[in-house]
Amino acid sequence: MTDKKVTRIGVLTSGGDAPGMNAAVRAVVRTGIYHGLEVFAVMRGYQGMIENDIVKMESRSVANIIQRGGTILKTARSKEFFTPEGRKKAYENLKSHGIDGLIVIGGDGSFNGALKFSQEFDIPCIGLPGTIDKDIAGSDFTIGFDTAVNTAISAIDKIRDTADAHDRLFIIEVMGRDAGYIALHSGVATGAEHVLIPEHKTDIDEVINSLQEKEKRKKLMNLIVVAEGDEFGGGEQVTKYIKEKLPNADIKITVLGHIQRGGSPTCADRILASRMGYHAVLCLMEGRNNVMVGIVNDQMHYTPLVKAVKAKQQIDEDWFDMIKILAS
């Protein structure tokens, strides 16, 4: 805790966009203004900070955005911010606006940047976990995950209809380079026969054996959900291998891709983002600095930024036992 009072705060979205980021921005802007702070939007993430693309926000600046996907502040990856010169330039721009507190909405890469920045300069940072991957320790859910997983479910349900009509095996690749939560949740929720994710070693021959056994009992319609970062490879590699082993099977692949990032946020994501944005401002006002605001067991939870970088959360083995039993 620190006694230094913030008077002007900046908010930015960084890294991959996630549905619900706009709801978080809205909450930050309106909570700040309500408490007498001046609030500035830093456009295009850290790149905008370096280029002084900084705009003063009013309450009406965030009207009519709670239901919109993407981010009105735009986002960009910034190589320059990785350099000390880039960060110094960013700091000087913030100082020229009198900004003395920063709220960063993004993933672990964004938090790494915020942590380094706050260690080098006297600007406290608060992180809000905005990523569809749900791969940040310190919060049960991240902004965007619920929307992304529901988008995936809606698409997989449609694929199931056509797969069933043709007795086809469909391999569906969902997003998740380092984390398999979208695959795991959407796979269970759509009754997939197999879910392949980075956190769990894929025994591809066991998958083949199980498909052969299902073929014998005339269960020909099967769904396999694969996270793009599965260690065996994404959907393309899995499809190629299965086609070699099961030459008679009718196999199709669908890569869901960026459809999972867009769209109007679900109720859960709007509420999560609103609560996190509101509490982020309170953190800065109370001097609770350089933490990530999360929600654990429906209670606000604060994790030091230094710990809030990507943690390989262990996924319980009984998820996979359940998938096997429910898809039998």
CSV table of C-alpha atoms in Angstrom, one decimal:
chain,number,residue,atom,x,y,z
A,1,MET,CA,0.0,0.0,0.0
A,2,THR,CA,1.1,3.5,-0.7
A,3,ASP,CA,-0.1,6.9,0.5
A,4,LYS,CA,0.5,8.7,-2.9
A,5,LYS,CA,-2.9,9.7,-4.2
A,6,VAL,CA,-3.7,9.2,-7.9
A,7,THR,CA,-5.6,12.0,-9.7
A,8,ARG,CA,-5.3,11.1,-13.3
A,9,ILE,CA,-5.5,7.5,-14.6
A,10,GLY,CA,-4.9,5.9,-18.0
A,11,VAL,CA,-6.6,2.8,-19.3
A,12,LEU,CA,-5.5,0.6,-22.2
A,13,THR,CA,-6.2,-2.7,-23.9
A,14,SER,CA,-3.3,-4.8,-25.0
A,15,GLY,CA,-2.5,-8.1,-26.7
A,16,GLY,CA,-5.3,-10.2,-28.3
A,17,ASP,CA,-8.8,-8.7,-28.1
A,18,ALA,CA,-11.4,-10.4,-26.0
A,19,PRO,CA,-15.2,-9.8,-25.8
A,20,GLY,CA,-16.0,-7.8,-22.6
A,21,MET,CA,-13.0,-5.5,-22.9
A,22,ASN,CA,-15.3,-2.6,-23.7
A,23,ALA,CA,-17.4,-3.3,-20.6
A,24,ALA,CA,-14.2,-3.1,-18.5
A,25,VAL,CA,-13.2,0.2,-20.1
A,26,ARG,CA,-16.6,1.6,-19.4
A,27,ALA,CA,-16.4,0.6,-15.8
A,28,VAL,CA,-13.0,2.1,-15.4
A,29,VAL,CA,-13.9,5.4,-17.0
A,30,ARG,CA,-17.2,5.9,-15.1
A,31,THR,CA,-15.9,4.7,-11.7
A,32,GLY,CA,-12.9,7.1,-12.1
A,33,ILE,CA,-15.0,10.1,-13.1
A,34,TYR,CA,-17.5,9.4,-10.3
A,35,HIS,CA,-14.6,9.5,-7.8
A,36,GLY,CA,-13.3,12.8,-9.2
A,37,LEU,CA,-10.4,11.4,-11.2
A,38,GLU,CA,-9.5,12.4,-14.7
A,39,VAL,CA,-9.5,9.4,-17.0
A,40,PHE,CA,-7.5,9.1,-20.2
A,41,ALA,CA,-7.7,6.4,-22.9
A,42,VAL,CA,-4.4,5.1,-24.2
A,43,MET,CA,-5.2,4.0,-27.8
A,44,ARG,CA,-3.6,0.9,-29.4
A,45,GLY,CA,-2.1,-0.5,-26.2
A,46,TYR,CA,1.6,0.2,-25.4
A,47,GLN,CA,2.2,1.4,-29.0
A,48,GLY,CA,-0.2,4.3,-28.5
A,49,MET,CA,1.5,5.1,-25.2
A,50,ILE,CA,4.8,5.4,-27.1
A,51,GLU,CA,3.2,7.5,-29.9
A,52,ASN,CA,1.3,9.7,-27.5
A,53,ASP,CA,-2.1,8.5,-28.8
A,54,ILE,CA,-3.8,9.5,-25.6
A,55,VAL,CA,-7.3,10.9,-25.3
A,56,LYS,CA,-9.2,12.4,-22.3
A,57,MET,CA,-12.4,10.4,-21.7
A,58,GLU,CA,-15.8,11.7,-20.5
A,59,SER,CA,-18.7,9.6,-19.1
A,60,ARG,CA,-20.4,9.8,-22.4
A,61,SER,CA,-17.3,8.5,-24.3
A,62,VAL,CA,-18.2,5.0,-23.1
A,63,ALA,CA,-22.0,5.2,-23.8
A,64,ASN,CA,-23.4,2.3,-25.8
A,65,ILE,CA,-20.3,0.1,-25.7
A,66,ILE,CA,-21.1,-2.5,-23.0
A,67,GLN,CA,-22.7,-4.8,-25.6
A,68,ARG,CA,-19.9,-4.5,-28.2
A,69,GLY,CA,-17.1,-7.1,-28.9
A,70,GLY,CA,-13.6,-6.0,-29.7
A,71,THR,CA,-12.2,-2.9,-28.0
A,72,ILE,CA,-13.0,0.7,-28.8
A,73,LEU,CA,-9.4,1.6,-27.5
A,74,LYS,CA,-8.0,-0.7,-30.2
A,75,THR,CA,-5.1,-3.0,-29.4
A,76,ALA,CA,-1.7,-3.6,-30.9
A,77,ARG,CA,1.5,-5.6,-30.3
A,78,SER,CA,4.4,-3.3,-29.5
A,79,LYS,CA,8.0,-4.4,-30.1
A,80,GLU,CA,9.3,-1.0,-29.1
A,81,PHE,CA,7.8,-1.2,-25.6
A,82,PHE,CA,10.2,-4.2,-25.0
A,83,THR,CA,13.1,-1.7,-25.2
A,84,PRO,CA,14.1,0.7,-22.3
A,85,GLU,CA,14.0,3.6,-24.8
A,86,GLY,CA,10.5,2.7,-25.8
A,87,ARG,CA,9.3,2.6,-22.2
A,88,LYS,CA,11.0,5.9,-21.4
A,89,LYS,CA,9.2,7.5,-24.3
A,90,ALA,CA,5.9,6.0,-23.0
A,91,TYR,CA,6.6,7.3,-19.5
A,92,GLU,CA,7.3,10.9,-20.8
A,93,ASN,CA,4.1,10.9,-22.7
A,94,LEU,CA,2.1,9.8,-19.7
A,95,LYS,CA,3.8,12.4,-17.6
A,96,SER,CA,3.0,15.1,-20.1
A,97,HIS,CA,-0.7,14.4,-19.5
A,98,GLY,CA,-0.1,14.2,-15.7
A,99,ILE,CA,-1.2,10.5,-15.6
A,100,ASP,CA,-0.1,8.9,-12.3
A,101,GLY,CA,-1.9,5.5,-12.4
A,102,LEU,CA,-2.5,2.9,-15.1
A,103,ILE,CA,-5.0,0.1,-15.7
A,104,VAL,CA,-3.9,-2.5,-18.3
A,105,ILE,CA,-6.5,-4.9,-19.7
A,106,GLY,CA,-4.9,-7.9,-21.4
A,107,GLY,CA,-3.0,-11.1,-21.0
A,108,ASP,CA,0.2,-12.3,-19.4
A,109,GLY,CA,2.4,-10.5,-22.0
A,110,SER,CA,0.6,-7.2,-21.2
A,111,PHE,CA,1.2,-7.8,-17.5
A,112,ASN,CA,4.9,-8.5,-18.1
A,113,GLY,CA,5.1,-5.1,-19.8
A,114,ALA,CA,3.1,-3.4,-17.0
A,115,LEU,CA,5.3,-5.0,-14.3
A,116,LYS,CA,8.6,-3.8,-16.0
A,117,PHE,CA,7.1,-0.4,-16.5
A,118,SER,CA,6.0,0.1,-12.9
A,119,GLN,CA,9.4,-1.1,-11.6
A,120,GLU,CA,11.3,1.4,-13.8
A,121,PHE,CA,9.0,4.4,-13.3
A,122,ASP,CA,6.8,5.7,-10.5
A,123,ILE,CA,3.5,4.8,-12.1
A,124,PRO,CA,1.5,2.2,-10.3
A,125,CYS,CA,-0.2,-0.4,-12.6
A,126,ILE,CA,-3.3,-2.5,-12.1
A,127,GLY,CA,-3.9,-5.5,-14.4
A,128,LEU,CA,-7.3,-6.9,-15.5
A,129,PRO,CA,-7.2,-10.4,-17.1
A,130,GLY,CA,-8.6,-9.9,-20.6
A,131,THR,CA,-8.0,-13.1,-22.7
A,132,ILE,CA,-10.2,-15.7,-24.2
A,133,ASP,CA,-7.8,-18.4,-23.2
A,134,LYS,CA,-8.4,-18.4,-19.4
A,135,ASP,CA,-4.7,-19.0,-18.9
A,136,ILE,CA,-3.9,-16.6,-16.1
A,137,ALA,CA,-3.5,-17.7,-12.5
A,138,GLY,CA,-5.3,-15.6,-9.8
A,139,SER,CA,-8.8,-15.6,-11.3
A,140,ASP,CA,-11.4,-18.3,-11.9
A,141,PHE,CA,-12.4,-16.7,-15.2
A,142,THR,CA,-10.8,-14.1,-17.6
A,143,ILE,CA,-12.7,-11.5,-19.6
A,144,GLY,CA,-13.8,-13.0,-22.9
A,145,PHE,CA,-13.5,-16.7,-22.0
A,146,ASP,CA,-17.2,-17.3,-21.5
A,147,THR,CA,-18.2,-15.6,-24.8
A,148,ALA,CA,-15.5,-17.4,-26.8
A,149,VAL,CA,-16.5,-20.8,-25.4
A,150,ASN,CA,-20.1,-20.2,-26.1
A,151,THR,CA,-19.3,-19.1,-29.7
A,152,ALA,CA,-17.3,-22.4,-30.0
A,153,ILE,CA,-20.3,-24.4,-28.6
A,154,SER,CA,-22.7,-22.8,-31.0
A,155,ALA,CA,-20.5,-23.6,-34.0
A,156,ILE,CA,-19.8,-27.2,-32.9
A,157,ASP,CA,-23.5,-27.8,-32.3
A,158,LYS,CA,-24.1,-26.9,-36.0
A,159,ILE,CA,-21.3,-29.2,-37.1
A,160,ARG,CA,-22.8,-32.0,-35.1
A,161,ASP,CA,-26.0,-31.7,-37.1
A,162,THR,CA,-24.3,-32.2,-40.5
A,163,ALA,CA,-21.8,-34.8,-39.0
A,164,ASP,CA,-24.8,-36.9,-37.8
A,165,ALA,CA,-26.6,-36.7,-41.2
A,166,HIS,CA,-23.5,-38.1,-43.0
A,167,ASP,CA,-22.1,-40.4,-40.2
A,168,ARG,CA,-18.9,-38.4,-40.3
A,169,LEU,CA,-15.9,-38.0,-38.1
A,170,PHE,CA,-15.4,-34.2,-37.6
A,171,ILE,CA,-12.2,-32.8,-36.2
A,172,ILE,CA,-12.7,-29.3,-34.9
A,173,GLU,CA,-9.8,-27.0,-34.0
A,174,VAL,CA,-10.5,-24.3,-31.5
A,175,MET,CA,-8.2,-21.5,-30.2
A,176,GLY,CA,-5.8,-22.1,-27.3
A,177,ARG,CA,-2.1,-22.0,-28.2
A,178,ASP,CA,-0.8,-22.7,-24.6
A,179,ALA,CA,-4.1,-23.4,-22.8
A,180,GLY,CA,-6.8,-26.0,-23.6
A,181,TYR,CA,-9.7,-24.5,-21.6
A,182,ILE,CA,-11.8,-23.5,-24.7
A,183,ALA,CA,-11.3,-27.0,-26.1
A,184,LEU,CA,-12.0,-28.7,-22.7
A,185,HIS,CA,-15.2,-26.8,-21.9
A,186,SER,CA,-16.6,-26.7,-25.4
A,187,GLY,CA,-15.7,-30.4,-25.9
A,188,VAL,CA,-17.6,-31.5,-22.7
A,189,ALA,CA,-20.5,-29.2,-23.5
A,190,THR,CA,-21.0,-30.6,-27.0
A,191,GLY,CA,-20.5,-34.3,-26.2
A,192,ALA,CA,-17.2,-34.7,-28.1
A,193,GLU,CA,-15.7,-38.2,-28.1
A,194,HIS,CA,-12.1,-36.8,-27.5
A,195,VAL,CA,-10.6,-33.5,-26.4
A,196,LEU,CA,-6.9,-32.9,-27.2
A,197,ILE,CA,-5.2,-30.1,-25.3
A,198,PRO,CA,-1.7,-28.9,-24.5
A,199,GLU,CA,-1.9,-29.6,-20.8
A,200,HIS,CA,-2.6,-33.3,-21.3
A,201,LYS,CA,-0.4,-35.7,-23.2
A,202,THR,CA,-2.2,-36.9,-26.3
A,203,ASP,CA,-2.1,-40.7,-26.9
A,204,ILE,CA,-3.1,-40.5,-30.5
A,205,ASP,CA,-3.1,-44.3,-30.9
A,206,GLU,CA,-5.6,-44.6,-28.0
A,207,VAL,CA,-7.8,-42.2,-29.9
A,208,ILE,CA,-7.5,-44.4,-33.1
A,209,ASN,CA,-8.3,-47.6,-31.1
A,210,SER,CA,-11.4,-46.0,-29.5
A,211,LEU,CA,-12.6,-44.8,-33.0
A,212,GLN,CA,-12.1,-48.4,-34.4
A,213,GLU,CA,-14.0,-49.8,-31.5
A,214,LYS,CA,-16.9,-47.3,-32.1
A,215,GLU,CA,-16.8,-48.2,-35.8
A,216,LYS,CA,-17.4,-51.9,-34.9
A,217,ARG,CA,-20.5,-51.0,-33.0
A,218,LYS,CA,-21.7,-48.7,-35.8
A,219,LYS,CA,-21.1,-45.5,-33.9
A,220,LEU,CA,-19.9,-43.6,-37.0
A,221,MET,CA,-20.6,-40.0,-36.0
A,222,ASN,CA,-17.8,-38.7,-33.8
A,223,LEU,CA,-16.5,-35.3,-32.8
A,224,ILE,CA,-12.9,-34.6,-31.8
A,225,VAL,CA,-12.1,-31.1,-30.4
A,226,VAL,CA,-8.5,-30.1,-30.7
A,227,ALA,CA,-6.8,-27.0,-29.1
A,228,GLU,CA,-4.5,-25.3,-31.7
A,229,GLY,CA,-1.6,-25.8,-29.4
A,230,ASP,CA,-2.0,-29.5,-28.7
A,231,GLU,CA,1.5,-31.1,-28.5
A,232,PHE,CA,0.6,-33.7,-31.2
A,233,GLY,CA,-0.2,-30.7,-33.5
A,234,GLY,CA,-3.3,-28.8,-34.3
A,235,GLY,CA,-6.4,-30.0,-36.3
A,236,GLU,CA,-4.5,-30.5,-39.6
A,237,GLN,CA,-1.9,-32.8,-38.1
A,238,VAL,CA,-4.4,-34.8,-36.2
A,239,THR,CA,-6.7,-35.2,-39.3
A,240,LYS,CA,-3.7,-36.3,-41.4
A,241,TYR,CA,-2.7,-39.0,-38.9
A,242,ILE,CA,-6.2,-40.3,-38.4
A,243,LYS,CA,-6.8,-40.5,-42.2
A,244,GLU,CA,-3.7,-42.6,-42.6
A,245,LYS,CA,-4.8,-45.0,-39.9
A,246,LEU,CA,-8.5,-45.1,-40.8
A,247,PRO,CA,-8.6,-44.8,-44.6
A,248,ASN,CA,-12.3,-45.8,-44.9
A,249,ALA,CA,-13.6,-43.2,-42.4
A,250,ASP,CA,-15.3,-40.1,-43.7
A,251,ILE,CA,-13.3,-37.4,-42.0
A,252,LYS,CA,-13.7,-33.6,-42.2
A,253,ILE,CA,-11.9,-30.8,-40.4
A,254,THR,CA,-13.1,-27.4,-39.4
A,255,VAL,CA,-10.9,-24.7,-37.9
A,256,LEU,CA,-13.1,-22.2,-36.0
A,257,GLY,CA,-10.4,-19.5,-35.9
A,258,HIS,CA,-11.0,-15.9,-35.2
A,259,ILE,CA,-14.8,-16.3,-35.0
A,260,GLN,CA,-14.1,-17.1,-31.3
A,261,ARG,CA,-12.6,-13.7,-30.6
A,262,GLY,CA,-15.5,-11.6,-31.9
A,263,GLY,CA,-19.2,-11.1,-31.1
A,264,SER,CA,-21.2,-9.5,-28.4
A,265,PRO,CA,-20.1,-10.5,-24.9
A,266,THR,CA,-22.2,-12.8,-22.8
A,267,CYS,CA,-23.9,-11.7,-19.6
A,268,ALA,CA,-21.2,-13.4,-17.6
A,269,ASP,CA,-18.4,-11.5,-19.4
A,270,ARG,CA,-20.1,-8.2,-19.1
A,271,ILE,CA,-20.6,-8.6,-15.3
A,272,LEU,CA,-17.1,-10.0,-14.8
A,273,ALA,CA,-15.5,-7.1,-16.7
A,274,SER,CA,-17.7,-4.5,-15.0
A,275,ARG,CA,-16.8,-5.8,-11.5
A,276,MET,CA,-13.1,-6.0,-12.4
A,277,GLY,CA,-13.0,-2.5,-13.9
A,278,TYR,CA,-14.8,-0.9,-10.9
A,279,HIS,CA,-12.4,-2.6,-8.4
A,280,ALA,CA,-9.3,-1.7,-10.5
A,281,VAL,CA,-10.0,2.0,-9.9
A,282,LEU,CA,-10.7,1.4,-6.2
A,283,CYS,CA,-7.3,-0.4,-6.0
A,284,LEU,CA,-5.5,2.7,-7.4
A,285,MET,CA,-7.3,5.0,-5.1
A,286,GLU,CA,-6.5,2.9,-2.0
A,287,GLY,CA,-2.9,2.5,-3.0
A,288,ARG,CA,-3.1,-1.2,-3.6
A,289,ASN,CA,-0.7,-1.1,-6.5
A,290,ASN,CA,0.9,-3.5,-9.1
A,291,VAL,CA,-1.7,-6.2,-8.6
A,292,MET,CA,-4.0,-8.1,-11.0
A,293,VAL,CA,-7.7,-7.9,-10.1
A,294,GLY,CA,-9.3,-11.3,-10.3
A,295,ILE,CA,-12.4,-13.1,-9.0
A,296,VAL,CA,-12.0,-16.4,-7.1
A,297,ASN,CA,-15.1,-18.1,-5.7
A,298,ASP,CA,-17.1,-15.1,-6.7
A,299,GLN,CA,-15.0,-12.8,-4.4
A,300,MET,CA,-12.5,-10.1,-5.5
A,301,HIS,CA,-9.0,-11.5,-5.4
A,302,TYR,CA,-5.7,-9.5,-5.8
A,303,THR,CA,-2.6,-11.2,-7.1
A,304,PRO,CA,0.8,-9.3,-7.3
A,305,LEU,CA,1.6,-8.7,-11.0
A,306,VAL,CA,4.8,-10.6,-10.5
A,307,LYS,CA,2.8,-13.8,-9.9
A,308,ALA,CA,0.0,-13.1,-12.4
A,309,VAL,CA,2.0,-14.2,-15.4
A,310,LYS,CA,1.0,-17.3,-17.3
A,311,ALA,CA,0.8,-20.3,-15.0
A,312,LYS,CA,0.3,-23.8,-16.3
A,313,GLN,CA,-2.7,-24.7,-14.3
A,314,GLN,CA,-3.1,-28.4,-13.8
A,315,ILE,CA,-6.3,-29.9,-15.3
A,316,ASP,CA,-7.6,-32.7,-13.2
A,317,GLU,CA,-7.4,-36.1,-14.7
A,318,ASP,CA,-11.1,-36.8,-13.9
A,319,TRP,CA,-12.1,-34.4,-16.6
A,320,PHE,CA,-10.7,-36.9,-19.1
A,321,ASP,CA,-12.3,-39.9,-17.4
A,322,MET,CA,-15.6,-38.1,-17.5
A,323,ILE,CA,-15.3,-37.3,-21.2
A,324,LYS,CA,-14.5,-41.0,-21.9
A,325,ILE,CA,-17.5,-42.2,-20.0
A,326,LEU,CA,-20.0,-39.6,-21.2
A,327,ALA,CA,-19.0,-40.2,-24.9
A,328,SER,CA,-19.1,-44.0,-24.7
